[in-house]
Amino acid sequence: MDTYETTTTWEALAQRVRTAGSILVVTHRKPDGDAMGSCLALARALPQNVDIHLVGPVSPTLRTLAGETPFVDSESDPAGDPDLVILVDTGAWVQVGPLSDWLKARRDRIVGMDHHPVGNDIAPDRIIDTSCASATMMVLRLLDELGMGLDGDGVGEALFTGLATDTGWFRHSNADAAAFAMASRLITAGVDRDRMYRLLEEEGTPGKMGLLARALGSMELLFDGTCAVMQLTSDDFSETGAHRVEVEGLVNQPLSIKAVRASFLLYAEEDGATKISLRSKPPAEDAMTIDVSALAVQLGGGGHVRASGARVNEAIPAAREKLVDALAAVAGA
Ligand SMILES: [Mn+2]
């Protein structure tokens, strides 16, 4: 990994955005609520022609969130030749996947905003702030710098989506005073919290419940019950009729067990590789803390201390062995 730190100022970043004629927004593959919310907020708020290019899959929920705001969901190169590319909610080559060559050819036009601790030198001008609970918090900072604030239809809703989903609806340890202050500002500006909760959390499918049942059924507790490991095979997806994007959130369930300090979900991707979601609890008295971002990096992925992800180019049993080996070094002592 490259040295990953802030290389510009908000003033300079805002100036580059202000003077660009056309803008393309890109984010990590398989966009989550924060990635999508960041892209939508920029497209809805900025006065220029702003295109959004995503590498999917994009969940039905996030499609609903996008509503009338257009976006492209494709592994092909973006169309056109924008003056400026804004890379948001990631800065890692592995996360932008099929867009890598296209981005490399436009390096001097890329600016970045990210709240992850690990990344690459993709955007020469970037702001990295791991204290931000969500990337949408950084987008709001940019909009404030540009003097736009929350003006624009659906901007507040898009920003709220990133904040709410990346904090687990204000339950995770990153839901700090700044996160609540931003939520307060958004709700004061008219964001309908109840409507957002319904839209994001209560419009799921029976298939997702089926996946949850199978994930919980597969759960094993390792290292004196401190680590929960669950898995979902290709058959689990085909037999429940659930889509891969519907695993979101399932990994958090075992954290409700008192002794569990970290939870892991391995699931089979369509190409046979294994995706691993990693979560851990914040520090507590007399309890071990597990930095899952360090584990994820060992497995070729990355993320935050309490929430990370990795993709291993092997089937579940081999990926699981790698995970448990890495875990033994921190939890098995
Ligand atoms: Mn994020």
CSV table of C-alpha atoms and ligand atoms in Angstrom, one decimal:
chain,number,residue,atom,x,y,z
A,1,MET,CA,0.0,0.0,0.0
A,2,ASP,CA,1.1,3.5,-0.7
A,3,THR,CA,1.4,6.3,1.8
A,4,TYR,CA,-2.2,7.3,2.2
A,5,GLU,CA,-2.8,10.8,3.6
A,6,THR,CA,-4.2,14.1,2.7
A,7,THR,CA,-2.4,16.0,0.0
A,8,THR,CA,-4.5,19.1,-0.5
A,9,THR,CA,-6.9,21.4,1.3
A,10,TRP,CA,-10.6,21.8,1.3
A,11,GLU,CA,-10.2,25.2,-0.3
A,12,ALA,CA,-8.0,23.9,-3.1
A,13,LEU,CA,-10.3,20.9,-3.6
A,14,ALA,CA,-13.4,23.1,-3.8
A,15,GLN,CA,-11.6,25.3,-6.3
A,16,ARG,CA,-10.9,22.3,-8.6
A,17,VAL,CA,-14.5,21.3,-8.4
A,18,ARG,CA,-15.8,24.8,-9.0
A,19,THR,CA,-13.8,25.3,-12.1
A,20,ALA,CA,-14.5,22.0,-13.7
A,21,GLY,CA,-16.9,22.0,-16.7
A,22,SER,CA,-17.9,18.4,-16.5
A,23,ILE,CA,-17.5,16.0,-13.6
A,24,LEU,CA,-17.5,12.2,-13.3
A,25,VAL,CA,-18.0,10.6,-9.8
A,26,VAL,CA,-16.7,7.1,-9.1
A,27,THR,CA,-16.6,5.0,-6.0
A,28,HIS,CA,-15.8,1.5,-4.8
A,29,ARG,CA,-17.2,-1.6,-6.6
A,30,LYS,CA,-20.4,-3.0,-5.1
A,31,PRO,CA,-21.4,0.4,-3.8
A,32,ASP,CA,-23.0,0.5,-0.3
A,33,GLY,CA,-25.2,3.2,1.1
A,34,ASP,CA,-22.3,5.6,1.8
A,35,ALA,CA,-20.8,5.2,-1.7
A,36,MET,CA,-24.1,5.6,-3.4
A,37,GLY,CA,-25.2,8.4,-1.1
A,38,SER,CA,-21.9,10.3,-1.8
A,39,CYS,CA,-22.3,10.0,-5.5
A,40,LEU,CA,-26.0,11.0,-5.5
A,41,ALA,CA,-25.3,14.0,-3.2
A,42,LEU,CA,-22.6,15.3,-5.5
A,43,ALA,CA,-24.7,14.8,-8.7
A,44,ARG,CA,-27.7,16.4,-7.2
A,45,ALA,CA,-25.9,19.4,-5.6
A,46,LEU,CA,-23.3,20.5,-8.1
A,47,PRO,CA,-24.4,22.8,-10.8
A,48,GLN,CA,-22.3,21.2,-13.5
A,49,ASN,CA,-23.1,18.2,-15.6
A,50,VAL,CA,-22.1,15.4,-13.2
A,51,ASP,CA,-22.2,11.7,-14.3
A,52,ILE,CA,-22.0,8.8,-11.9
A,53,HIS,CA,-20.2,5.7,-13.0
A,54,LEU,CA,-20.6,2.7,-10.7
A,55,VAL,CA,-19.2,-0.8,-10.8
A,56,GLY,CA,-22.1,-3.0,-9.5
A,57,PRO,CA,-24.0,-4.9,-8.5
A,58,VAL,CA,-26.2,-2.1,-7.3
A,59,SER,CA,-28.9,-3.3,-4.8
A,60,PRO,CA,-32.5,-2.7,-5.5
A,61,THR,CA,-32.7,-0.5,-2.4
A,62,LEU,CA,-29.9,1.8,-3.7
A,63,ARG,CA,-31.6,1.9,-7.1
A,64,THR,CA,-34.8,3.1,-5.3
A,65,LEU,CA,-32.7,5.7,-3.5
A,66,ALA,CA,-31.3,7.0,-6.8
A,67,GLY,CA,-34.8,7.5,-8.1
A,68,GLU,CA,-34.6,9.9,-11.0
A,69,THR,CA,-30.9,10.6,-10.6
A,70,PRO,CA,-29.2,8.8,-13.5
A,71,PHE,CA,-26.2,6.6,-13.0
A,72,VAL,CA,-24.3,4.1,-15.1
A,73,ASP,CA,-23.7,0.6,-13.7
A,74,SER,CA,-21.0,-1.0,-15.9
A,75,GLU,CA,-17.6,-2.6,-15.8
A,76,SER,CA,-16.7,-0.9,-19.1
A,77,ASP,CA,-14.8,2.4,-19.3
A,78,PRO,CA,-16.9,5.5,-18.6
A,79,ALA,CA,-18.2,7.3,-21.7
A,80,GLY,CA,-17.0,10.8,-22.5
A,81,ASP,CA,-14.0,12.7,-21.2
A,82,PRO,CA,-14.8,14.6,-18.0
A,83,ASP,CA,-12.7,17.6,-16.9
A,84,LEU,CA,-12.6,16.2,-13.3
A,85,VAL,CA,-13.0,12.8,-11.7
A,86,ILE,CA,-14.1,12.7,-8.1
A,87,LEU,CA,-13.2,9.4,-6.4
A,88,VAL,CA,-15.2,9.0,-3.2
A,89,ASP,CA,-15.4,6.5,-0.3
A,90,THR,CA,-12.3,4.6,-1.5
A,91,GLY,CA,-8.8,5.2,-2.7
A,92,ALA,CA,-7.7,1.6,-3.3
A,93,TRP,CA,-7.0,0.0,-6.7
A,94,VAL,CA,-8.6,-3.3,-5.6
A,95,GLN,CA,-11.8,-1.4,-4.9
A,96,VAL,CA,-12.1,0.3,-8.3
A,97,GLY,CA,-11.3,-2.9,-10.2
A,98,PRO,CA,-12.2,-2.6,-13.9
A,99,LEU,CA,-11.9,1.2,-13.9
A,100,SER,CA,-8.2,1.1,-13.0
A,101,ASP,CA,-6.6,1.6,-16.5
A,102,TRP,CA,-9.1,4.3,-17.4
A,103,LEU,CA,-8.3,6.1,-14.1
A,104,LYS,CA,-4.5,5.7,-14.6
A,105,ALA,CA,-4.8,7.4,-17.9
A,106,ARG,CA,-6.4,10.4,-16.3
A,107,ARG,CA,-4.4,10.7,-13.2
A,108,ASP,CA,-4.0,14.5,-13.2
A,109,ARG,CA,-7.7,14.9,-13.3
A,110,ILE,CA,-8.6,12.8,-10.3
A,111,VAL,CA,-9.4,14.2,-6.9
A,112,GLY,CA,-10.3,12.1,-3.9
A,113,MET,CA,-12.3,12.1,-0.6
A,114,ASP,CA,-12.0,9.1,1.6
A,115,HIS,CA,-12.5,8.1,5.2
A,116,HIS,CA,-10.7,4.7,5.0
A,117,PRO,CA,-7.2,4.3,6.6
A,118,VAL,CA,-5.6,2.4,3.8
A,119,GLY,CA,-5.5,3.1,0.1
A,120,ASN,CA,-3.3,3.9,-2.9
A,121,ASP,CA,-2.0,7.0,-4.7
A,122,ILE,CA,-4.9,7.1,-7.2
A,123,ALA,CA,-6.0,10.7,-6.7
A,124,PRO,CA,-3.0,13.0,-6.5
A,125,ASP,CA,-5.1,15.7,-4.8
A,126,ARG,CA,-7.1,14.0,-2.0
A,127,ILE,CA,-8.4,14.5,1.5
A,128,ILE,CA,-8.3,11.5,3.8
A,129,ASP,CA,-10.1,11.8,7.1
A,130,THR,CA,-10.6,8.6,9.1
A,131,SER,CA,-12.3,10.6,11.8
A,132,CYS,CA,-15.4,11.0,9.5
A,133,ALA,CA,-18.1,8.5,10.2
A,134,SER,CA,-19.1,8.5,6.5
A,135,ALA,CA,-17.8,9.7,3.2
A,136,THR,CA,-21.0,11.7,2.9
A,137,MET,CA,-19.7,13.7,5.9
A,138,MET,CA,-16.8,14.7,3.7
A,139,VAL,CA,-19.1,15.5,0.7
A,140,LEU,CA,-21.1,17.8,3.0
A,141,ARG,CA,-17.8,19.5,4.0
A,142,LEU,CA,-17.1,20.1,0.3
A,143,LEU,CA,-20.6,21.4,-0.4
A,144,ASP,CA,-20.2,23.8,2.6
A,145,GLU,CA,-16.9,24.9,1.2
A,146,LEU,CA,-18.6,25.6,-2.1
A,147,GLY,CA,-21.3,27.6,-0.3
A,148,MET,CA,-24.0,25.2,-1.4
A,149,GLY,CA,-24.7,23.4,1.9
A,150,LEU,CA,-27.8,21.3,1.6
A,151,ASP,CA,-29.4,23.1,-1.3
A,152,GLY,CA,-30.8,20.8,-4.0
A,153,ASP,CA,-33.5,18.2,-4.2
A,154,GLY,CA,-32.6,14.9,-2.5
A,155,VAL,CA,-29.1,16.1,-1.3
A,156,GLY,CA,-30.0,15.7,2.4
A,157,GLU,CA,-31.5,12.3,1.8
A,158,ALA,CA,-28.4,11.1,0.0
A,159,LEU,CA,-26.0,12.4,2.7
A,160,PHE,CA,-28.2,10.9,5.4
A,161,THR,CA,-28.1,7.5,3.7
A,162,GLY,CA,-24.3,7.3,4.0
A,163,LEU,CA,-24.2,8.6,7.5
A,164,ALA,CA,-26.9,6.3,8.8
A,165,THR,CA,-25.7,3.1,7.0
A,166,ASP,CA,-22.0,3.5,7.8
A,167,THR,CA,-22.8,4.1,11.5
A,168,GLY,CA,-25.2,1.1,11.6
A,169,TRP,CA,-28.0,3.6,12.3
A,170,PHE,CA,-25.9,5.5,14.9
A,171,ARG,CA,-25.0,2.3,16.9
A,172,HIS,CA,-21.4,1.8,15.9
A,173,SER,CA,-18.5,3.5,17.7
A,174,ASN,CA,-18.0,5.9,14.7
A,175,ALA,CA,-21.3,7.5,15.6
A,176,ASP,CA,-19.6,10.3,17.5
A,177,ALA,CA,-20.7,13.9,18.3
A,178,ALA,CA,-19.9,15.0,14.8
A,179,ALA,CA,-22.1,12.3,13.3
A,180,PHE,CA,-25.1,13.2,15.5
A,181,ALA,CA,-24.5,16.9,14.7
A,182,MET,CA,-24.7,16.1,11.0
A,183,ALA,CA,-27.8,14.0,11.6
A,184,SER,CA,-29.3,16.9,13.5
A,185,ARG,CA,-28.5,19.3,10.7
A,186,LEU,CA,-30.0,17.0,8.0
A,187,ILE,CA,-33.2,16.3,10.0
A,188,THR,CA,-33.6,20.0,10.7
A,189,ALA,CA,-33.3,20.6,7.0
A,190,GLY,CA,-36.2,18.3,6.4
A,191,VAL,CA,-34.8,14.8,5.9
A,192,ASP,CA,-37.6,12.4,6.9
A,193,ARG,CA,-35.8,9.9,9.1
A,194,ASP,CA,-38.7,7.5,9.3
A,195,ARG,CA,-39.1,7.4,5.5
A,196,MET,CA,-35.3,6.8,5.1
A,197,TYR,CA,-35.4,3.9,7.6
A,198,ARG,CA,-38.3,2.3,5.8
A,199,LEU,CA,-36.7,2.8,2.4
A,200,LEU,CA,-33.2,1.5,3.4
A,201,GLU,CA,-34.1,-1.2,6.0
A,202,GLU,CA,-37.7,-2.3,5.6
A,203,GLU,CA,-38.1,-3.1,1.9
A,204,GLY,CA,-36.1,-6.3,1.9
A,205,THR,CA,-37.1,-9.7,0.4
A,206,PRO,CA,-38.0,-13.1,1.9
A,207,GLY,CA,-34.8,-14.4,0.3
A,208,LYS,CA,-32.8,-12.1,2.6
A,209,MET,CA,-34.5,-13.7,5.7
A,210,GLY,CA,-33.6,-17.1,4.2
A,211,LEU,CA,-30.0,-16.1,3.9
A,212,LEU,CA,-30.0,-14.9,7.5
A,213,ALA,CA,-31.4,-18.2,8.7
A,214,ARG,CA,-28.7,-20.1,6.8
A,215,ALA,CA,-25.9,-17.8,7.9
A,216,LEU,CA,-26.9,-18.2,11.6
A,217,GLY,CA,-27.3,-21.9,11.1
A,218,SER,CA,-23.7,-22.1,9.9
A,219,MET,CA,-22.3,-20.1,12.8
A,220,GLU,CA,-19.4,-21.5,14.6
A,221,LEU,CA,-17.9,-19.9,17.7
A,222,LEU,CA,-14.1,-20.2,17.8
A,223,PHE,CA,-11.3,-19.1,20.3
A,224,ASP,CA,-13.3,-19.6,23.5
A,225,GLY,CA,-16.5,-18.2,21.9
A,226,THR,CA,-14.9,-14.8,21.1
A,227,CYS,CA,-15.1,-15.1,17.3
A,228,ALA,CA,-18.1,-16.0,15.3
A,229,VAL,CA,-17.6,-17.4,11.8
A,230,MET,CA,-20.5,-17.9,9.4
A,231,GLN,CA,-20.6,-18.9,5.7
A,232,LEU,CA,-23.0,-18.9,2.7
A,233,THR,CA,-22.4,-21.1,-0.2
A,234,SER,CA,-23.6,-20.7,-3.8
A,235,ASP,CA,-26.4,-23.2,-3.0
A,236,ASP,CA,-27.5,-20.9,-0.2
A,237,PHE,CA,-28.0,-18.1,-2.7
A,238,SER,CA,-29.7,-20.2,-5.4
A,239,GLU,CA,-32.0,-22.0,-3.0
A,240,THR,CA,-33.2,-18.9,-1.1
A,241,GLY,CA,-33.4,-16.9,-4.3
A,242,ALA,CA,-31.4,-14.1,-2.6
A,243,HIS,CA,-29.0,-11.8,-4.4
A,244,ARG,CA,-25.3,-11.4,-3.3
A,245,VAL,CA,-26.0,-7.8,-2.4
A,246,GLU,CA,-28.5,-9.0,0.2
A,247,VAL,CA,-25.8,-10.3,2.6
A,248,GLU,CA,-25.3,-6.7,3.7
A,249,GLY,CA,-25.7,-6.4,7.5
A,250,LEU,CA,-25.9,-10.2,8.2
A,251,VAL,CA,-22.4,-10.2,9.6
A,252,ASN,CA,-23.4,-8.0,12.4
A,253,GLN,CA,-25.9,-10.4,14.0
A,254,PRO,CA,-23.5,-12.5,16.1
A,255,LEU,CA,-22.1,-9.4,17.7
A,256,SER,CA,-25.3,-9.5,19.9
A,257,ILE,CA,-23.7,-12.4,21.8
A,258,LYS,CA,-21.9,-11.1,24.9
A,259,ALA,CA,-18.7,-13.1,24.5
A,260,VAL,CA,-18.3,-12.5,20.8
A,261,ARG,CA,-15.7,-9.8,20.0
A,262,ALA,CA,-15.6,-10.2,16.3
A,263,SER,CA,-17.8,-11.7,13.6
A,264,PHE,CA,-16.9,-13.0,10.1
A,265,LEU,CA,-19.0,-13.9,7.2
A,266,LEU,CA,-17.6,-15.8,4.2
A,267,TYR,CA,-19.7,-16.1,1.1
A,268,ALA,CA,-19.2,-17.6,-2.3
A,269,GLU,CA,-19.0,-15.1,-5.2
A,270,GLU,CA,-20.4,-16.1,-8.6
A,271,ASP,CA,-16.9,-16.7,-10.0
A,272,GLY,CA,-16.0,-19.1,-7.2
A,273,ALA,CA,-13.9,-16.6,-5.1
A,274,THR,CA,-14.8,-16.0,-1.5
A,275,LYS,CA,-15.8,-12.6,-0.1
A,276,ILE,CA,-15.1,-12.1,3.6
A,277,SER,CA,-16.9,-9.5,5.7
A,278,LEU,CA,-15.2,-8.7,9.0
A,279,ARG,CA,-16.7,-6.8,12.0
A,280,SER,CA,-15.6,-6.2,15.6
A,281,LYS,CA,-16.8,-4.6,18.8
A,282,PRO,CA,-15.3,-1.5,20.3
A,283,PRO,CA,-13.0,-1.8,23.3
A,284,ALA,CA,-14.6,-3.0,26.5
A,285,GLU,CA,-13.3,-3.7,30.0
A,286,ASP,CA,-11.5,-7.0,30.3
A,287,ALA,CA,-12.3,-8.0,26.7
A,288,MET,CA,-9.9,-8.4,23.8
A,289,THR,CA,-10.3,-5.9,20.9
A,290,ILE,CA,-9.7,-7.1,17.4
A,291,ASP,CA,-8.6,-4.7,14.6
A,292,VAL,CA,-10.3,-6.3,11.6
A,293,SER,CA,-8.7,-3.9,9.1
A,294,ALA,CA,-5.3,-5.5,10.0
A,295,LEU,CA,-6.8,-8.9,9.4
A,296,ALA,CA,-8.4,-7.8,6.1
A,297,VAL,CA,-5.1,-6.4,4.9
A,298,GLN,CA,-3.5,-9.8,5.5
A,299,LEU,CA,-6.2,-11.3,3.4
A,300,GLY,CA,-5.7,-8.8,0.6
A,301,GLY,CA,-8.5,-6.5,1.5
A,302,GLY,CA,-9.0,-3.4,3.7
A,303,GLY,CA,-11.4,-1.2,5.5
A,304,HIS,CA,-11.9,0.2,9.0
A,305,VAL,CA,-10.9,-1.1,12.4
A,306,ARG,CA,-14.4,-2.3,13.2
A,307,ALA,CA,-15.7,-3.1,9.7
A,308,SER,CA,-13.6,-4.4,6.8
A,309,GLY,CA,-13.8,-6.7,3.8
A,310,ALA,CA,-11.6,-8.9,1.7
A,311,ARG,CA,-11.9,-11.1,-1.4
A,312,VAL,CA,-9.9,-14.3,-1.6
A,313,ASN,CA,-9.5,-16.1,-4.9
A,314,GLU,CA,-10.3,-19.5,-3.4
A,315,ALA,CA,-13.3,-21.5,-2.4
A,316,ILE,CA,-14.8,-21.1,1.0
A,317,PRO,CA,-12.9,-23.9,2.8
A,318,ALA,CA,-9.5,-22.6,1.8
A,319,ALA,CA,-10.5,-18.9,2.4
A,320,ARG,CA,-11.8,-19.9,5.9
A,321,GLU,CA,-8.5,-21.6,6.7
A,322,LYS,CA,-6.6,-18.4,5.8
A,323,LEU,CA,-9.0,-16.4,8.0
A,324,VAL,CA,-8.8,-18.7,11.0
A,325,ASP,CA,-4.9,-18.8,10.7
A,326,ALA,CA,-4.8,-15.0,10.6
A,327,LEU,CA,-7.2,-14.8,13.5
A,328,ALA,CA,-5.3,-17.4,15.6
A,329,ALA,CA,-2.4,-14.9,15.8
A,330,VAL,CA,-4.6,-12.3,17.5
A,331,ALA,CA,-7.4,-14.2,19.2
A,332,GLY,CA,-5.8,-17.6,19.9
A,333,ALA,CA,-3.1,-16.4,22.1
B,1,MN,MN,-18.0,4.7,3.7
